[in-house]
PDB file of C-alpha atoms and ligand atoms in Angstrom:
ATOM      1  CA  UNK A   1       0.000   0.000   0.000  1.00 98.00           C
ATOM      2  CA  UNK A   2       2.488   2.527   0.608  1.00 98.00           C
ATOM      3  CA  UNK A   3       4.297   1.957  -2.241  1.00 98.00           C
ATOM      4  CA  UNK A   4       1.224   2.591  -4.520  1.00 98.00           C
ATOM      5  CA  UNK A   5       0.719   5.222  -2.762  1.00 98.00           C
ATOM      6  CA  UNK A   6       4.714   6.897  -3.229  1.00 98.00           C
ATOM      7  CA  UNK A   7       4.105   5.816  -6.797  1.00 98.00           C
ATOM      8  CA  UNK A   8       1.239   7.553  -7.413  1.00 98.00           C
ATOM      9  CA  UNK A   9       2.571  10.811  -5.821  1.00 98.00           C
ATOM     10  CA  UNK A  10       5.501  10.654  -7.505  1.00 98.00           C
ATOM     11  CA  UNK A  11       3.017  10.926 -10.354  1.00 98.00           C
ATOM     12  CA  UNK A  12       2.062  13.957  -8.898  1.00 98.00           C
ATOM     13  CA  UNK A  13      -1.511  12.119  -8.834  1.00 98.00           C
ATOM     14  CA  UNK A  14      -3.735  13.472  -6.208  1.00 98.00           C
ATOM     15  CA  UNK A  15      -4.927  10.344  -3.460  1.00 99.00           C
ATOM     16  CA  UNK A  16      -8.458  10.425  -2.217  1.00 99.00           C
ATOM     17  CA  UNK A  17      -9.195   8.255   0.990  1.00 99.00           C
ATOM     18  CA  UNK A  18     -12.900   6.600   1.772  1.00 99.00           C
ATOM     19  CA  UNK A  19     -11.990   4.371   4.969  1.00 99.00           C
ATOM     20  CA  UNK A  20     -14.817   1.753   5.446  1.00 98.00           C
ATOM     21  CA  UNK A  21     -15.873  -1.356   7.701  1.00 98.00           C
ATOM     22  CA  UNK A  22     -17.219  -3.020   4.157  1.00 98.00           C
ATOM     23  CA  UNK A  23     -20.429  -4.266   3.544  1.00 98.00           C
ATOM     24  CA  UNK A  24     -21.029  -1.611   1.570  1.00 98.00           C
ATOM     25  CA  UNK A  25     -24.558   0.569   0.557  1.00 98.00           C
ATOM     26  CA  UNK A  26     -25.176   3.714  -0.820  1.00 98.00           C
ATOM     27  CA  UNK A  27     -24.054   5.966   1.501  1.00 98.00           C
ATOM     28  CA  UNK A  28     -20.206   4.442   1.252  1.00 98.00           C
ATOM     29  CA  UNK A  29     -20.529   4.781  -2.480  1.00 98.00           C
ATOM     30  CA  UNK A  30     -21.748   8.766  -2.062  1.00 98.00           C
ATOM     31  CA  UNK A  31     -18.470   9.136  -0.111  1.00 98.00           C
ATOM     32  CA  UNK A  32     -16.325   7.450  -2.930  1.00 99.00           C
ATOM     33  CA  UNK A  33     -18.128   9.765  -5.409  1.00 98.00           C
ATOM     34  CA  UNK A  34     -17.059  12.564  -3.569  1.00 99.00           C
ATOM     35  CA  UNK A  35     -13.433  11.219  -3.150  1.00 99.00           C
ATOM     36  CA  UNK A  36     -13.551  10.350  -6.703  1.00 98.00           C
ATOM     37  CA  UNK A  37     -14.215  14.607  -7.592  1.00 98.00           C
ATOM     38  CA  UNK A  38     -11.372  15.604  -5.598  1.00 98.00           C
ATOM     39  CA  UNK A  39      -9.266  13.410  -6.384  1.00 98.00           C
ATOM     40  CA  UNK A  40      -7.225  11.366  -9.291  1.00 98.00           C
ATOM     41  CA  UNK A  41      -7.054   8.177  -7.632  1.00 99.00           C
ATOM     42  CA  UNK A  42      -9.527   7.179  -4.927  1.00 99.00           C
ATOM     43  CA  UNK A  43      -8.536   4.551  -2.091  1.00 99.00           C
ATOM     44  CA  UNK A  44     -11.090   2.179  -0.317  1.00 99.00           C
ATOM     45  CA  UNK A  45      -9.873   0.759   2.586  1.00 99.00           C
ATOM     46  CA  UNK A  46     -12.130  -2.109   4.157  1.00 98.00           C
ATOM     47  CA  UNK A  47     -11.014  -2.720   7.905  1.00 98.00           C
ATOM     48  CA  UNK A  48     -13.565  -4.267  10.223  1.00 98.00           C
ATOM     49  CA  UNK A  49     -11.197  -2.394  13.466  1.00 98.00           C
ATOM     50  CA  UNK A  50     -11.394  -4.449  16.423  1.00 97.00           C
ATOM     51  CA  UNK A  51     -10.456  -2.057  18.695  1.00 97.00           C
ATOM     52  CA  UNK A  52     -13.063   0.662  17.937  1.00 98.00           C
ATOM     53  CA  UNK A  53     -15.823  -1.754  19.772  1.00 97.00           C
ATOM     54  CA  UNK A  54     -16.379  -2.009  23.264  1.00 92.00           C
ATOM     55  CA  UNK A  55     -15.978  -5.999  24.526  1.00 92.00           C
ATOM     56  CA  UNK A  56     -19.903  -6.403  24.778  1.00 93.00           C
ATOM     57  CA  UNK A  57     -20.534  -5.698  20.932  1.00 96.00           C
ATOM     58  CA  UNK A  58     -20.744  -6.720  17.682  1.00 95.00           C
ATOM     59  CA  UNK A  59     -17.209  -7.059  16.513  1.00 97.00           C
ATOM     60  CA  UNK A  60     -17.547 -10.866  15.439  1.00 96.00           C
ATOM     61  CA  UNK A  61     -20.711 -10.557  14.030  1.00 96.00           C
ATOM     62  CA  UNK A  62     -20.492  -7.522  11.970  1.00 97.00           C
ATOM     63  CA  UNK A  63     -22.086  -8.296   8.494  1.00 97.00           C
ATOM     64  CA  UNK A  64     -19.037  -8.739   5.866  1.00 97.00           C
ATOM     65  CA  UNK A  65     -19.531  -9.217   2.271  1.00 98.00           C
ATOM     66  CA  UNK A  66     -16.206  -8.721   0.630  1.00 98.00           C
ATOM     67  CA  UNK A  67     -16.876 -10.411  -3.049  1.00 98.00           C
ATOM     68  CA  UNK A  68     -19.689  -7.698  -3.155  1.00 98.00           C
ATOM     69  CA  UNK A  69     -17.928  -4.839  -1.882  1.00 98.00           C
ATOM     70  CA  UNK A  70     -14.978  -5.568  -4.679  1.00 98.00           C
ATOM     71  CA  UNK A  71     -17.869  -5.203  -6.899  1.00 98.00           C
ATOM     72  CA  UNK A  72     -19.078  -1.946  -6.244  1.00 98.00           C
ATOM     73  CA  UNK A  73     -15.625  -1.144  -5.488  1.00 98.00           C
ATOM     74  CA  UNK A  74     -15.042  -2.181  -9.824  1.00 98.00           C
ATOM     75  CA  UNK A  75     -18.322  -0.125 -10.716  1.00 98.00           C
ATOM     76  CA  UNK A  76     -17.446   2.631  -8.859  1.00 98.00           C
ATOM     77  CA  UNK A  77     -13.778   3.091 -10.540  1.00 98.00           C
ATOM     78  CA  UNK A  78     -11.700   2.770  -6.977  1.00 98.00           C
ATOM     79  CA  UNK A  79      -8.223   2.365  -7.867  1.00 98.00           C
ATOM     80  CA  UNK A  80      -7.447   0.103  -4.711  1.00 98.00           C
ATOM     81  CA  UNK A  81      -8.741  -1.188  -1.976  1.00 98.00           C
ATOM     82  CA  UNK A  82      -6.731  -1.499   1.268  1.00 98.00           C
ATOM     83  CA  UNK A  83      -8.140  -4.972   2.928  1.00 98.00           C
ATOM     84  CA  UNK A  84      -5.237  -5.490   5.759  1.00 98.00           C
ATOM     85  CA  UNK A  85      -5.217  -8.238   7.988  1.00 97.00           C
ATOM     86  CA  UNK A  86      -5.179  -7.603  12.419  1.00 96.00           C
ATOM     87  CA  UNK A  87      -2.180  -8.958  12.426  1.00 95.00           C
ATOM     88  CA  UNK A  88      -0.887  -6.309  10.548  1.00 95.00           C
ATOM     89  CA  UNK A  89      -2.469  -3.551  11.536  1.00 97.00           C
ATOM     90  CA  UNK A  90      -2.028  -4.390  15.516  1.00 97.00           C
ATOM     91  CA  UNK A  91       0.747  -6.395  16.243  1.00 89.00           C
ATOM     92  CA  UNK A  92       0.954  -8.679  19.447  1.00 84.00           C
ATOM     93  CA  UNK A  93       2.575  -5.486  21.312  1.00 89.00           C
ATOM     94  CA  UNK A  94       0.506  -2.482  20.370  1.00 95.00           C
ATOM     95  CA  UNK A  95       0.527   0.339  22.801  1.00 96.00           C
ATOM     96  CA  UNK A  96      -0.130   3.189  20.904  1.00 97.00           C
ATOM     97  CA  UNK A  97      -3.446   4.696  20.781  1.00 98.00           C
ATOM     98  CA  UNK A  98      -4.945   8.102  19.765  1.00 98.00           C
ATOM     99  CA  UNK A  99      -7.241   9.637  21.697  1.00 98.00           C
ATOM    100  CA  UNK A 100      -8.924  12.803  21.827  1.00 98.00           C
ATOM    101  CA  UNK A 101     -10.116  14.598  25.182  1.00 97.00           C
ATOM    102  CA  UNK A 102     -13.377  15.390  25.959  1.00 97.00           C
ATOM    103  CA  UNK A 103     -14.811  15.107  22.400  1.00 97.00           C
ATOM    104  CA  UNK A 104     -14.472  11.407  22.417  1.00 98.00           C
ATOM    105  CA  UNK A 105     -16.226  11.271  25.629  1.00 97.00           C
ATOM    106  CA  UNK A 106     -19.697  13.087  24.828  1.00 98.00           C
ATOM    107  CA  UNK A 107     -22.794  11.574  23.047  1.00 98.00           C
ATOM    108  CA  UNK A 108     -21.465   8.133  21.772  1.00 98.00           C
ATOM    109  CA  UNK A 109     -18.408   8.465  23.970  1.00 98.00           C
ATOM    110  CA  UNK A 110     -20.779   8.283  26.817  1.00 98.00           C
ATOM    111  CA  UNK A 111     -22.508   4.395  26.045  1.00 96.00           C
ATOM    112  CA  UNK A 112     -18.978   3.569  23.977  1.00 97.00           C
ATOM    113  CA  UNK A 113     -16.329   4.724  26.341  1.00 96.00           C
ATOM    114  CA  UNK A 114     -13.325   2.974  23.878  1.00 97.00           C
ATOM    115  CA  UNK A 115     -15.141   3.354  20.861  1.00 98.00           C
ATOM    116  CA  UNK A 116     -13.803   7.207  19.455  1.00 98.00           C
ATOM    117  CA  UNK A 117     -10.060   5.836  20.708  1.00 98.00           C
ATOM    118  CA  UNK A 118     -10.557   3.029  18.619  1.00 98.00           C
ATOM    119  CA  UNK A 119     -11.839   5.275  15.591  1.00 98.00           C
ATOM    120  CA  UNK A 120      -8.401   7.956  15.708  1.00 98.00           C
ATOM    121  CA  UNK A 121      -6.132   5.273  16.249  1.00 98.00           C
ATOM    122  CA  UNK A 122      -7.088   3.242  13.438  1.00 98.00           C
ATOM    123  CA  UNK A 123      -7.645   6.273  11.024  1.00 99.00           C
ATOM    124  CA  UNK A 124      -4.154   7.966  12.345  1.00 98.00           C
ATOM    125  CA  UNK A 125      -2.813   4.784  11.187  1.00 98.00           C
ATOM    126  CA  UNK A 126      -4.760   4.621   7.756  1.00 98.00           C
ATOM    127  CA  UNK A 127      -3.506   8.203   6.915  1.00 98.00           C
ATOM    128  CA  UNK A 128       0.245   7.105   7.778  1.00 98.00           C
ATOM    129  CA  UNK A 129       0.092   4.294   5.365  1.00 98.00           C
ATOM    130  CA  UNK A 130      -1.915   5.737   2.543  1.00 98.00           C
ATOM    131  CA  UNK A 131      -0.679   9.206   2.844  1.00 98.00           C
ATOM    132  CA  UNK A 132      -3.739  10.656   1.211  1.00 99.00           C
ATOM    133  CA  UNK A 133      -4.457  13.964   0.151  1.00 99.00           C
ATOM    134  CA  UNK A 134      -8.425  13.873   0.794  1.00 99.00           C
ATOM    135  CA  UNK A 135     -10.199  11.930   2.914  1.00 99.00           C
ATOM    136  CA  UNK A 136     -14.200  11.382   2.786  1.00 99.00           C
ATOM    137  CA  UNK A 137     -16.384  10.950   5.954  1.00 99.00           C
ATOM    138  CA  UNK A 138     -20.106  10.654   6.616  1.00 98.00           C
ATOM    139  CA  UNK A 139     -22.196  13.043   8.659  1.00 98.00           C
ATOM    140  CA  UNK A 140     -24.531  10.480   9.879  1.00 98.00           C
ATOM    141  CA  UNK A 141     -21.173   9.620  11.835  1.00 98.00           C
ATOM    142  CA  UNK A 142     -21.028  13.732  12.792  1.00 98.00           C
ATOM    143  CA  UNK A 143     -19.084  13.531  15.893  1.00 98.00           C
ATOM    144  CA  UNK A 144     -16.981  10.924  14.301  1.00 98.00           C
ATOM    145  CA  UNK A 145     -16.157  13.401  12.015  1.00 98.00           C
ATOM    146  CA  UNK A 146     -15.572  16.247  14.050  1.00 98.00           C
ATOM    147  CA  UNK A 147     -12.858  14.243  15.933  1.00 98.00           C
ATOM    148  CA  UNK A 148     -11.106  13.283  12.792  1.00 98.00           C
ATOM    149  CA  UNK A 149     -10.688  17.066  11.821  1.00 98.00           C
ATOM    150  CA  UNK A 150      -9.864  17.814  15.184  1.00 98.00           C
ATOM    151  CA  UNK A 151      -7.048  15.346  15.260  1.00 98.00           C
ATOM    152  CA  UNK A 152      -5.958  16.168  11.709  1.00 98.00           C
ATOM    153  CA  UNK A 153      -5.286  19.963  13.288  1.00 98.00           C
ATOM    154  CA  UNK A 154      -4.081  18.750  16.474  1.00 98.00           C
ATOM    155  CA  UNK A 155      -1.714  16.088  15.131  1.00 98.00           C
ATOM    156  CA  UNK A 156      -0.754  17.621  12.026  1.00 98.00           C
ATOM    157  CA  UNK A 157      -1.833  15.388   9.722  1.00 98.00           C
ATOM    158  CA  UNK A 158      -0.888  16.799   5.794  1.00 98.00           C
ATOM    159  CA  UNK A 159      -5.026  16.288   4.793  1.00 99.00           C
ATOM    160  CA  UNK A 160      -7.756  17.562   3.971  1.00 98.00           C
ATOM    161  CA  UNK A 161     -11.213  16.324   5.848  1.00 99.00           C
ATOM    162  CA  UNK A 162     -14.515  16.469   3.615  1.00 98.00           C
ATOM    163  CA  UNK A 163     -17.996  15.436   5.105  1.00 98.00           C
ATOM    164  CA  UNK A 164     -20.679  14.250   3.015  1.00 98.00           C
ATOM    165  CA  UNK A 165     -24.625  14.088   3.713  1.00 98.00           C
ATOM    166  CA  UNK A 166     -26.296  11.728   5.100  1.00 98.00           C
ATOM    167  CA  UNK A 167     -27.430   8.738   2.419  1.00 98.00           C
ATOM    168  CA  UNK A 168     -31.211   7.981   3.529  1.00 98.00           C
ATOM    169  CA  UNK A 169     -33.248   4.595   2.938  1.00 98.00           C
ATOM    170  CA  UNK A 170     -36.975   5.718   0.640  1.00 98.00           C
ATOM    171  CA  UNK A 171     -38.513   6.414   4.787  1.00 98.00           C
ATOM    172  CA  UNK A 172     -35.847   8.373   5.806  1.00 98.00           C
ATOM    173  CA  UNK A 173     -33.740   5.903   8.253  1.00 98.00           C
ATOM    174  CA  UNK A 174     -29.861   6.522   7.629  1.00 98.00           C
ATOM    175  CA  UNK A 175     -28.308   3.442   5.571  1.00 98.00           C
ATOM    176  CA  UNK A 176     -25.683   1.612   7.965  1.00 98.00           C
ATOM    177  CA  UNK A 177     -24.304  -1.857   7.769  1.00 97.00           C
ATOM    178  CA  UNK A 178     -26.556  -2.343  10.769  1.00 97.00           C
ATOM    179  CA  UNK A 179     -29.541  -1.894   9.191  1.00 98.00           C
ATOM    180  CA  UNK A 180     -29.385  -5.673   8.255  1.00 97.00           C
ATOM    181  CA  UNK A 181     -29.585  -6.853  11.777  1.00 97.00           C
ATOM    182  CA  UNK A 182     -33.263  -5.025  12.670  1.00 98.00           C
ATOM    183  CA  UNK A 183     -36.110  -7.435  11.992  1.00 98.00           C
ATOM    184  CA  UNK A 184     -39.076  -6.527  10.150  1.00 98.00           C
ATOM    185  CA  UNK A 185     -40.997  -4.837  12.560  1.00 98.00           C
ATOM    186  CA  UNK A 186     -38.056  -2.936  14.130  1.00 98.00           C
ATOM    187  CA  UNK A 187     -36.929  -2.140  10.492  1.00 98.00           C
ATOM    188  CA  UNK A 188     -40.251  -0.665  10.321  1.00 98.00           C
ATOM    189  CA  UNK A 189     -40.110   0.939  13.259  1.00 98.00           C
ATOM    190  CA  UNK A 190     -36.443   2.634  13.024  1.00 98.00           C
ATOM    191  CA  UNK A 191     -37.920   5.535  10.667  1.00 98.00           C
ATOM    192  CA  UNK A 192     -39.194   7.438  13.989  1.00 98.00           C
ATOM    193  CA  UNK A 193     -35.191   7.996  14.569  1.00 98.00           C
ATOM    194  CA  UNK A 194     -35.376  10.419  11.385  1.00 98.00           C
ATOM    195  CA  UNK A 195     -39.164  11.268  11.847  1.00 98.00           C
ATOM    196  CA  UNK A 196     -38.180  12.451  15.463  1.00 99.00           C
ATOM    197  CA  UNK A 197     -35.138  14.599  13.975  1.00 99.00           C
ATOM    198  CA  UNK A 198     -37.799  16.227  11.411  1.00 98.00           C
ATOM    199  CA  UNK A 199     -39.966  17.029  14.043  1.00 98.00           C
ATOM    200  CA  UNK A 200     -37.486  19.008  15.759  1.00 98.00           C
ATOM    201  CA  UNK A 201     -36.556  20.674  12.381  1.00 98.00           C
ATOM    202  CA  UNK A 202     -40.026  21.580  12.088  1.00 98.00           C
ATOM    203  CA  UNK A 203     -40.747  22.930  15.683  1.00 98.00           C
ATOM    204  CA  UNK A 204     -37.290  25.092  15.113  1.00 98.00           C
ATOM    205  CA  UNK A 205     -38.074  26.580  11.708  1.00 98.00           C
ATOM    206  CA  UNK A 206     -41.944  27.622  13.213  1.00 97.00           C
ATOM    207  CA  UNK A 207     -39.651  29.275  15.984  1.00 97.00           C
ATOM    208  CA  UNK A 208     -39.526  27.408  18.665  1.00 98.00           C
ATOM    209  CA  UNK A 209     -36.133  27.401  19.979  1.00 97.00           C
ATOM    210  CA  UNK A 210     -36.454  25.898  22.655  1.00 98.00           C
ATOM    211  CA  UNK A 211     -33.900  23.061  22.500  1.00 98.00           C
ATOM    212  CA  UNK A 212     -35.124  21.001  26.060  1.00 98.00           C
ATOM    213  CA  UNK A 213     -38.244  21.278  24.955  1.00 98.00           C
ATOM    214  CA  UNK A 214     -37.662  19.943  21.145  1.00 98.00           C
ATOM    215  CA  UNK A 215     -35.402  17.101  22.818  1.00 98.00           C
ATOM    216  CA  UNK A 216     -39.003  16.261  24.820  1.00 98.00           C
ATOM    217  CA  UNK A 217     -41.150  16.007  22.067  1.00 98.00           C
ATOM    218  CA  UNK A 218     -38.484  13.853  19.970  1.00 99.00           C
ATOM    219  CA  UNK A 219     -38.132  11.282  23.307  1.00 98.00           C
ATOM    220  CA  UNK A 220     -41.950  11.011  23.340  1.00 98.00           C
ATOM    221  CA  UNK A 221     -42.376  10.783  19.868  1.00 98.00           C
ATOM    222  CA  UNK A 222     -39.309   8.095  19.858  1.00 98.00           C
ATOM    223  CA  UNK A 223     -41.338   6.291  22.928  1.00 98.00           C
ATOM    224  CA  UNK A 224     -44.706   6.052  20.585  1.00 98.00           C
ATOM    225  CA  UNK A 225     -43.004   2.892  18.793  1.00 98.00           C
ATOM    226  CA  UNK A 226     -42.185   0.218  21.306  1.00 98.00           C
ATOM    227  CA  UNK A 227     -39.484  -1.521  20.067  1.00 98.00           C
ATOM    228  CA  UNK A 228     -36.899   1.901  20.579  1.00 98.00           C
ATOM    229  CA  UNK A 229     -35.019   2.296  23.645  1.00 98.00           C
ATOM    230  CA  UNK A 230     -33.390   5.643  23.519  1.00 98.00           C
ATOM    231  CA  UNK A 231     -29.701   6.000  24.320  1.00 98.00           C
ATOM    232  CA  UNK A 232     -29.361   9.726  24.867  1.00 98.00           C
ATOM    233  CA  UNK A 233     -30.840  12.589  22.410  1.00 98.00           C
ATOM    234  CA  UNK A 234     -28.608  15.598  22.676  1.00 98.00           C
ATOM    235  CA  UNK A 235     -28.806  18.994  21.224  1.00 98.00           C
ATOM    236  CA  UNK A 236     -24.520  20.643  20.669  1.00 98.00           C
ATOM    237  CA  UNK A 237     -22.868  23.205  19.084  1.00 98.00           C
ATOM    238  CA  UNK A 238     -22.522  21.731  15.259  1.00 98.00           C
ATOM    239  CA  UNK A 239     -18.580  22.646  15.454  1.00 97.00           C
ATOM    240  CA  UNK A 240     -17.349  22.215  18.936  1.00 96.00           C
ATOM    241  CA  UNK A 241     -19.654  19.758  20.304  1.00 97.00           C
ATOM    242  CA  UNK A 242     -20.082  22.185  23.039  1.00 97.00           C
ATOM    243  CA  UNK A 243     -22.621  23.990  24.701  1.00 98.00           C
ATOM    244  CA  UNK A 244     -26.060  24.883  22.100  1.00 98.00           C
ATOM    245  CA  UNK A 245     -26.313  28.406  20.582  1.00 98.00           C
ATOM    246  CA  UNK A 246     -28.896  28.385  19.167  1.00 98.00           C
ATOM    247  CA  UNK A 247     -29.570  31.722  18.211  1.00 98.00           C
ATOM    248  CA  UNK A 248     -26.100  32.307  16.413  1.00 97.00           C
ATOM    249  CA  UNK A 249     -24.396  29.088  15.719  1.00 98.00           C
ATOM    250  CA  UNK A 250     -25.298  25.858  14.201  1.00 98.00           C
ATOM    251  CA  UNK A 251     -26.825  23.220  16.693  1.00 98.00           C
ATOM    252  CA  UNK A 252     -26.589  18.988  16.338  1.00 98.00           C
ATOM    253  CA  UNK A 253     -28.915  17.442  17.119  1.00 99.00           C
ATOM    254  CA  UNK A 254     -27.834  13.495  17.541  1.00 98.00           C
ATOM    255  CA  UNK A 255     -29.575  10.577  18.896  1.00 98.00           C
ATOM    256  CA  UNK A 256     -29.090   7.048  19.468  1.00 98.00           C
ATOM    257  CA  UNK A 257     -31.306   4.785  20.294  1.00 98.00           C
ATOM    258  CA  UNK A 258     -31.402   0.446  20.433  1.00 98.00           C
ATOM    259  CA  UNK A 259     -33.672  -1.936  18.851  1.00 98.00           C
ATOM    260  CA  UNK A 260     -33.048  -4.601  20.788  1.00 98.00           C
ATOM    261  CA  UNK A 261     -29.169  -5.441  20.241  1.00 96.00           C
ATOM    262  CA  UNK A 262     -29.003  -2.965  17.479  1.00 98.00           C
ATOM    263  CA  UNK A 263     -27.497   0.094  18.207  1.00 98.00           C
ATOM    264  CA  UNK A 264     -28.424   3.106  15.767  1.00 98.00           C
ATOM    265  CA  UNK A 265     -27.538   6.644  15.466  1.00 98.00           C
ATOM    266  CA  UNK A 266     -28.490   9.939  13.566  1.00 98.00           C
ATOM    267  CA  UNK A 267     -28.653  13.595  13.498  1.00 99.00           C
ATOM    268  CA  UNK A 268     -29.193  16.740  11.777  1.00 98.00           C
ATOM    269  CA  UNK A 269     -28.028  20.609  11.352  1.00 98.00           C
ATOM    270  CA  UNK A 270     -30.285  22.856  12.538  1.00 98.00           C
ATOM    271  CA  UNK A 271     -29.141  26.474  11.094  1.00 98.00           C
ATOM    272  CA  UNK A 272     -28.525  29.236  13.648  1.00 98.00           C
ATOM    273  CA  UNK A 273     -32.093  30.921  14.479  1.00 98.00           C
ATOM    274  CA  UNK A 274     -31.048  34.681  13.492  1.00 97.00           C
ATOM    275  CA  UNK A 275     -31.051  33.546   9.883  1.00 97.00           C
ATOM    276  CA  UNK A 276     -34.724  32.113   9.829  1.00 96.00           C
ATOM    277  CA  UNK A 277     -35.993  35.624  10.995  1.00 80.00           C
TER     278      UNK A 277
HETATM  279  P1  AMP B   1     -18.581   2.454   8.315  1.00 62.61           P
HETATM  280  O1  AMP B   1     -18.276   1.455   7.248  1.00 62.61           O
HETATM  281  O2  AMP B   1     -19.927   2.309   8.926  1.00 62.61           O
HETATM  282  O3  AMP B   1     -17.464   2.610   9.316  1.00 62.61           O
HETATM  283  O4  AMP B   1     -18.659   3.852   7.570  1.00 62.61           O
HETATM  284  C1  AMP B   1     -17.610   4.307   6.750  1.00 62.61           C
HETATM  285  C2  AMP B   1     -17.874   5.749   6.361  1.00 62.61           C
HETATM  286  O5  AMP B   1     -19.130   5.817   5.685  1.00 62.61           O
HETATM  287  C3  AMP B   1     -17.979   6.693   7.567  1.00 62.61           C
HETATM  288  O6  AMP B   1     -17.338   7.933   7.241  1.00 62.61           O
HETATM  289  C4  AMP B   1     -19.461   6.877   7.721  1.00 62.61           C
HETATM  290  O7  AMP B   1     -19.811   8.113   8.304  1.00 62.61           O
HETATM  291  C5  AMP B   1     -19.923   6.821   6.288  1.00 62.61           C
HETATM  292  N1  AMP B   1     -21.343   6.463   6.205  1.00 62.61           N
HETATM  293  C6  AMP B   1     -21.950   5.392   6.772  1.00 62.61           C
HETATM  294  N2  AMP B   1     -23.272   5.421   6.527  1.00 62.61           N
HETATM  295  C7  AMP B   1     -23.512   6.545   5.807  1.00 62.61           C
HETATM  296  C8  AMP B   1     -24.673   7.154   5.256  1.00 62.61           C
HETATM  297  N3  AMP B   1     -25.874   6.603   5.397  1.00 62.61           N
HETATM  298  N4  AMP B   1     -24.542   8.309   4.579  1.00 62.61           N
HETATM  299  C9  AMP B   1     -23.303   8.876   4.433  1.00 62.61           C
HETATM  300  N5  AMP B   1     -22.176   8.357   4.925  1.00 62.61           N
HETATM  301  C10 AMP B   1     -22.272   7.217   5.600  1.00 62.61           C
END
């Protein structure tokens, strides 16, 4: 891998990065689009990291399909995919890990303590062995990707972050790889996640800014279907993660919620309030 990569920069080519856990859908192939307009040659990697999940979850069961991912890999004009094996990626005496304060330990951070430590050190190591000049993340994964800017400044890191919108199902519910574990009924049930985020869209844009009191009507609205048990809804500052302002900056509002096993997530922008007036 990293001598593809020298190669191609001593082409002068310009690398674009999509780093995935496989079992790909259409919001992985929206990101390699995007990498694919910034850059001359786009890089897949498919890396199911075990040490971005907590002991208790899915890591062993985590739906893999790599004959069809090289597919859409082919059809999508990726110029390689980077498939490495644990062994190489974490040798028997690993010690070093990335890990961002505070950030990490917020909204997902909270119900994964290990999880965002997990992310940073595997994508710190990505970027040190592909060397790319983009790489493409997902907003559905929004504090994911705040992290991964904040340790590209932090660190140093020689590239440039890009976020892409969240790729929806026909009723709304973000795709994700664990979408294939909900049963029928939950499946049908797991729209409320993005109905509930519309509904606060809609109570801010007819002015009410009231973020504890949109967070209320999401949980009950959330509670209506019976197979969702919410993790935490949480309204931030769309940049820091911080403290909400609502009136003058952007605000995130995230949720997660289970279906059983099945741990989902989701959010959306809500634009600061003095620009609705
Ligand atoms: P994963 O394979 O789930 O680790 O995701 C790999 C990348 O795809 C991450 O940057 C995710 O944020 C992004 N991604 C996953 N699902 C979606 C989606 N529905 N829309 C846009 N990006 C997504």
């Amino acid at each position: 891998m990293r001598g593809w990569s020298k190669n191609q920069r001593a082409q002068n080519r310009v690398i674009g990065f999509v780093p995935t856990m496989g079992y790909l859908h259409e919001g992985h192939v929206s990101l390699i689009k995007r990498a694919k307009e910034l850059s001359d040659v786009t890089v897949v990697s498919i890396y199911v990291n075990p040490t971005q999940f907590t002991p208790d979850e899915d890591y062993e069961r985590y739906p893999r399909d790599l004959k069809k991912d090289h597919e859409r890999c082919a059809d999508e004009g990726v110029a390689a995919i980077f498939q490495p094996a644990n062994d190489t990626m974490y040798g028997d005496h690993h010690k070093t890990f990335v890990f961002s304060e505070g950030i990490s330990q917020i909204l997902c951070g909270i119900s994964r303590p290990t999880h965002f430590r997990g992310v940073t050190t595997i994508v710190a190591k990505l970027f040190n062995i592909i060397r790319p000049h983009y790489a493409v993340f997902g907003q559905k994964d929004a504090q994911q990707a705040l992290i991964i800017k904040k340790m590209v400044t932090d660190l140093n890191f020689d590239v440039k972050i890009e976020v892409v919108p969240t790729f929806r199902e026909k009723d709304g519910l973000a795709m994700s790889s664990r979408n294939k574990y909900l049963t029928e009924t939950q499946r049908g049930e797991a729209n409320v996640l993005y109905r509930s985020l519309l509904l606060a869209r809609d109570m801010f844009f007819r002015g009410n800014h009231d973020l504890t009191a949109i967070k209320k009507s999401m949980r009950a609205l959330i509670e209506t279907e019976s197979g969702a048990r919410i993790d935490y809804i949480e309204c931030v500052n769309a940049q820091t993660l911080g403290p909400p302002r609502p009136e003058q900056e952007e605000t995130l509002v995230a949720l997660a919620a289970f279906f059983d096993k099945t741990r989902l997530i989701d959010n959306i922008i809500l634009p600061p309030a003095k620009t609705l007036k």
